[in-house]
Coordinates of C-alpha atoms in Angstrom, one line a residue:
X1 CA 205.5 63.3 131.0
X2 CA 202.4 61.4 132.1
X3 CA 201.8 63.3 135.3
X4 CA 200.2 66.5 136.3
X5 CA 200.7 69.4 135.8
X6 CA 202.8 68.7 132.7
X7 CA 200.4 66.3 131.2
X8 CA 197.6 68.8 130.7
X9 CA 199.8 71.1 128.6
X10 CA 199.0 69.0 125.6
X11 CA 195.5 70.7 125.6
X12 CA 197.3 74.0 125.0
X13 CA 199.6 72.8 122.3
X14 CA 196.8 71.2 120.4
X15 CA 194.8 74.4 120.0
X16 CA 197.7 76.6 118.9
X17 CA 197.7 75.7 115.2
X18 CA 194.1 76.0 114.2
X19 CA 191.7 76.9 117.0
X20 CA 192.2 80.7 116.7
X21 CA 191.7 80.6 112.9
X22 CA 188.1 81.8 113.1
X23 CA 189.2 84.7 115.4
X24 CA 191.7 85.7 112.7
X25 CA 189.1 85.4 110.0
X26 CA 186.5 87.4 111.9
X27 CA 188.8 90.2 113.1
X28 CA 190.3 90.7 109.6
X29 CA 186.9 90.1 107.8
X30 CA 188.6 87.7 105.4
X31 CA 185.9 85.0 106.1
X32 CA 183.7 86.7 103.5
X33 CA 185.8 85.5 100.6
X34 CA 185.6 81.9 101.8
X35 CA 181.9 82.1 102.3
X36 CA 181.4 83.5 98.8
X37 CA 183.3 80.6 97.3
X38 CA 182.0 77.7 99.3
X39 CA 179.2 78.8 101.6
X40 CA 178.8 78.5 105.4
X41 CA 178.6 74.7 105.5
X42 CA 181.7 74.0 103.6
X43 CA 183.6 76.8 105.4
X44 CA 182.6 75.6 108.8
X45 CA 183.1 71.9 108.4
X46 CA 186.4 72.2 106.5
X47 CA 187.7 74.5 109.1
X48 CA 186.6 72.1 111.9
X49 CA 188.2 69.2 110.1
X50 CA 191.5 71.1 109.6
X51 CA 191.5 72.2 113.2
X52 CA 191.0 68.6 114.4
X53 CA 193.7 67.3 112.1
X54 CA 196.2 70.0 113.1
X55 CA 195.5 69.4 116.8
X56 CA 195.8 65.7 116.4
X57 CA 199.0 65.9 114.4
X58 CA 200.8 68.3 116.7
X59 CA 200.3 66.0 119.7
X60 CA 201.0 62.8 117.8
X61 CA 204.1 64.0 116.1
X62 CA 205.3 66.1 119.0
X63 CA 204.9 63.3 121.5
X64 CA 206.8 60.8 119.3
X65 CA 209.6 63.3 118.8
X66 CA 209.8 63.7 122.6
X67 CA 209.9 59.9 123.1
X68 CA 212.5 59.3 120.4
X69 CA 214.6 62.2 121.6
X70 CA 214.7 60.8 125.1
X71 CA 215.4 57.3 123.7
X72 CA 218.7 58.5 122.3
X73 CA 220.2 58.5 125.8
X74 CA 217.8 56.5 127.9
X75 CA 216.2 53.1 127.5
X76 CA 212.5 53.0 126.5
X77 CA 211.8 50.5 129.3
X78 CA 213.6 49.5 132.4
X79 CA 212.8 46.1 133.8
X80 CA 211.3 46.2 137.2
X81 CA 209.8 49.6 137.1
X82 CA 206.5 49.9 138.9
X83 CA 205.1 53.2 137.7
X84 CA 203.3 51.9 134.6
X85 CA 203.0 48.2 135.4
X86 CA 199.2 48.1 135.9
X87 CA 195.9 47.7 134.3
X88 CA 195.3 46.6 130.8
X89 CA 198.8 47.7 129.7
X90 CA 200.5 45.1 131.8
X91 CA 201.1 42.8 128.8
X92 CA 202.9 45.7 127.0
X93 CA 205.4 46.3 129.8
X94 CA 208.4 44.8 128.2
X95 CA 211.2 45.8 125.8
X96 CA 209.5 44.1 122.9
X97 CA 206.1 45.8 123.1
X98 CA 206.8 49.1 124.9
X99 CA 206.6 51.1 121.7
X100 CA 203.1 49.7 121.1
X101 CA 202.2 51.0 124.6
X102 CA 203.5 54.5 123.6
X103 CA 201.6 54.3 120.3
X104 CA 198.3 53.6 122.0
X105 CA 198.8 56.2 124.7
X106 CA 199.9 58.9 122.2
X107 CA 197.2 58.1 119.8
X108 CA 194.4 58.5 122.4
X109 CA 196.0 61.7 123.7
X110 CA 196.2 63.1 120.2
X111 CA 192.5 62.3 119.6
X112 CA 191.7 64.2 122.8
X113 CA 193.9 67.1 121.6
X114 CA 191.9 67.2 118.3
X115 CA 188.7 67.3 120.3
X116 CA 189.9 70.1 122.5
X117 CA 191.0 72.1 119.4
X118 CA 187.5 71.8 117.9
X119 CA 185.9 72.7 121.2
X120 CA 188.1 75.9 121.3
X121 CA 187.2 76.6 117.7
X122 CA 183.5 76.5 118.5
X123 CA 184.0 78.8 121.5
X124 CA 185.7 81.3 119.2
X125 CA 182.3 81.8 117.6
X126 CA 180.9 83.0 121.0
X127 CA 184.0 84.8 122.4
X128 CA 186.3 86.2 119.6
X129 CA 189.3 86.5 121.9
X130 CA 192.6 84.8 121.2
X131 CA 193.5 84.3 124.9
X132 CA 190.1 83.0 125.9
X133 CA 190.2 80.5 123.0
X134 CA 193.7 79.3 123.9
X135 CA 193.0 78.9 127.6
X136 CA 189.6 77.3 127.2
X137 CA 190.7 73.6 126.8
X138 CA 192.7 73.8 130.1
X139 CA 189.6 75.3 131.9
X140 CA 187.3 72.7 130.3
X141 CA 189.7 69.9 131.3
X142 CA 189.6 70.9 135.0
X143 CA 185.9 71.6 134.9
X144 CA 185.1 68.2 133.5
X145 CA 187.5 66.5 135.9
X146 CA 185.9 68.2 139.0
X147 CA 182.4 67.7 137.6
X148 CA 183.0 64.0 137.2
X149 CA 184.3 63.7 140.8
X150 CA 181.5 65.9 142.2
X151 CA 178.7 64.0 140.5
X152 CA 180.4 60.6 141.1
X153 CA 180.9 59.8 137.5
X154 CA 182.6 56.4 137.1
X155 CA 186.3 56.9 136.4
X156 CA 186.0 54.9 133.2
X157 CA 183.8 57.6 131.8
X158 CA 186.1 60.6 132.8
X159 CA 187.7 62.4 129.9
X160 CA 191.0 62.5 131.7
X161 CA 191.0 58.8 132.1
X162 CA 189.9 58.0 128.6
X163 CA 192.6 60.1 127.1
X164 CA 195.1 57.9 129.0
X165 CA 193.6 54.7 127.7
X166 CA 191.8 53.9 131.0
X167 CA 188.3 54.0 129.6
X168 CA 185.7 51.2 129.4
X169 CA 186.9 47.8 128.6
X170 CA 189.0 45.1 130.1
X171 CA 191.1 44.6 127.0
X172 CA 193.4 47.1 125.2
X173 CA 191.4 47.0 121.9
X174 CA 188.1 47.7 123.9
X175 CA 189.6 50.7 125.6
X176 CA 191.1 52.1 122.3
X177 CA 187.8 51.5 120.5
X178 CA 185.8 53.2 123.2
X179 CA 188.3 56.1 123.3
X180 CA 188.1 56.6 119.5
X181 CA 184.3 56.6 119.5
X182 CA 184.2 58.9 122.5
X183 CA 186.4 61.6 121.1
X184 CA 185.2 61.4 117.5
X185 CA 181.5 61.7 118.7
X186 CA 182.4 64.7 120.8
X187 CA 184.4 66.2 117.9
X188 CA 181.4 65.7 115.6
X189 CA 179.1 67.4 118.0
X190 CA 181.2 70.5 118.4
X191 CA 181.9 70.6 114.7
X192 CA 178.2 70.9 114.2
X193 CA 178.0 73.4 117.0
X194 CA 180.8 75.4 115.3
X195 CA 178.7 75.4 112.0
X196 CA 175.7 76.8 113.8
X197 CA 177.9 79.3 115.6
X198 CA 179.4 80.5 112.4
X199 CA 176.0 80.7 110.8
X200 CA 174.5 82.7 113.6
X201 CA 177.5 85.1 113.9
X202 CA 177.7 85.7 110.1
X203 CA 173.9 86.3 109.8
X204 CA 173.5 88.3 112.9
X205 CA 176.9 90.0 113.3

């Protein structure tokens, strides 16, 4: 579940519920009714918030269902396993705290999913195409990953690492706080960009 190429599929699942909503509104021209009722600002930011929340919820709930379904037949943790016994999560590698480990990892992954959903929503104001919007988070993930490696960005600042709880900080709470701030700031930036994108497309066609 935590390894490529399966891990990156969460970026696709996150955008399915809400990232194409502007595409639908634009193609069917039903955005006009929303704009008449609330205006461009309320329309854009409410849609961005709903998109983030839906992307976050899909990953958070879906991942927990996945973990709990597997836990019906398999133990949540096997003593002596070496795949996850490293880094700041070392203290959580035990039967008593393993679900806290899953909670942290899934929470950060869900935040990343919410950000990717808002990014795709913003892109839909530039390219009103369902397939481009759905594929854009996966492309962005790989571009950022390769960009970080090519420009020698510290691993602690790589999006792929932060979404796994491996960001800045030597303590768990530091890594979680940094991850929350990182993804919420990016989400806010692209929510604002989505507003300007909606404003420009509505006013200029």
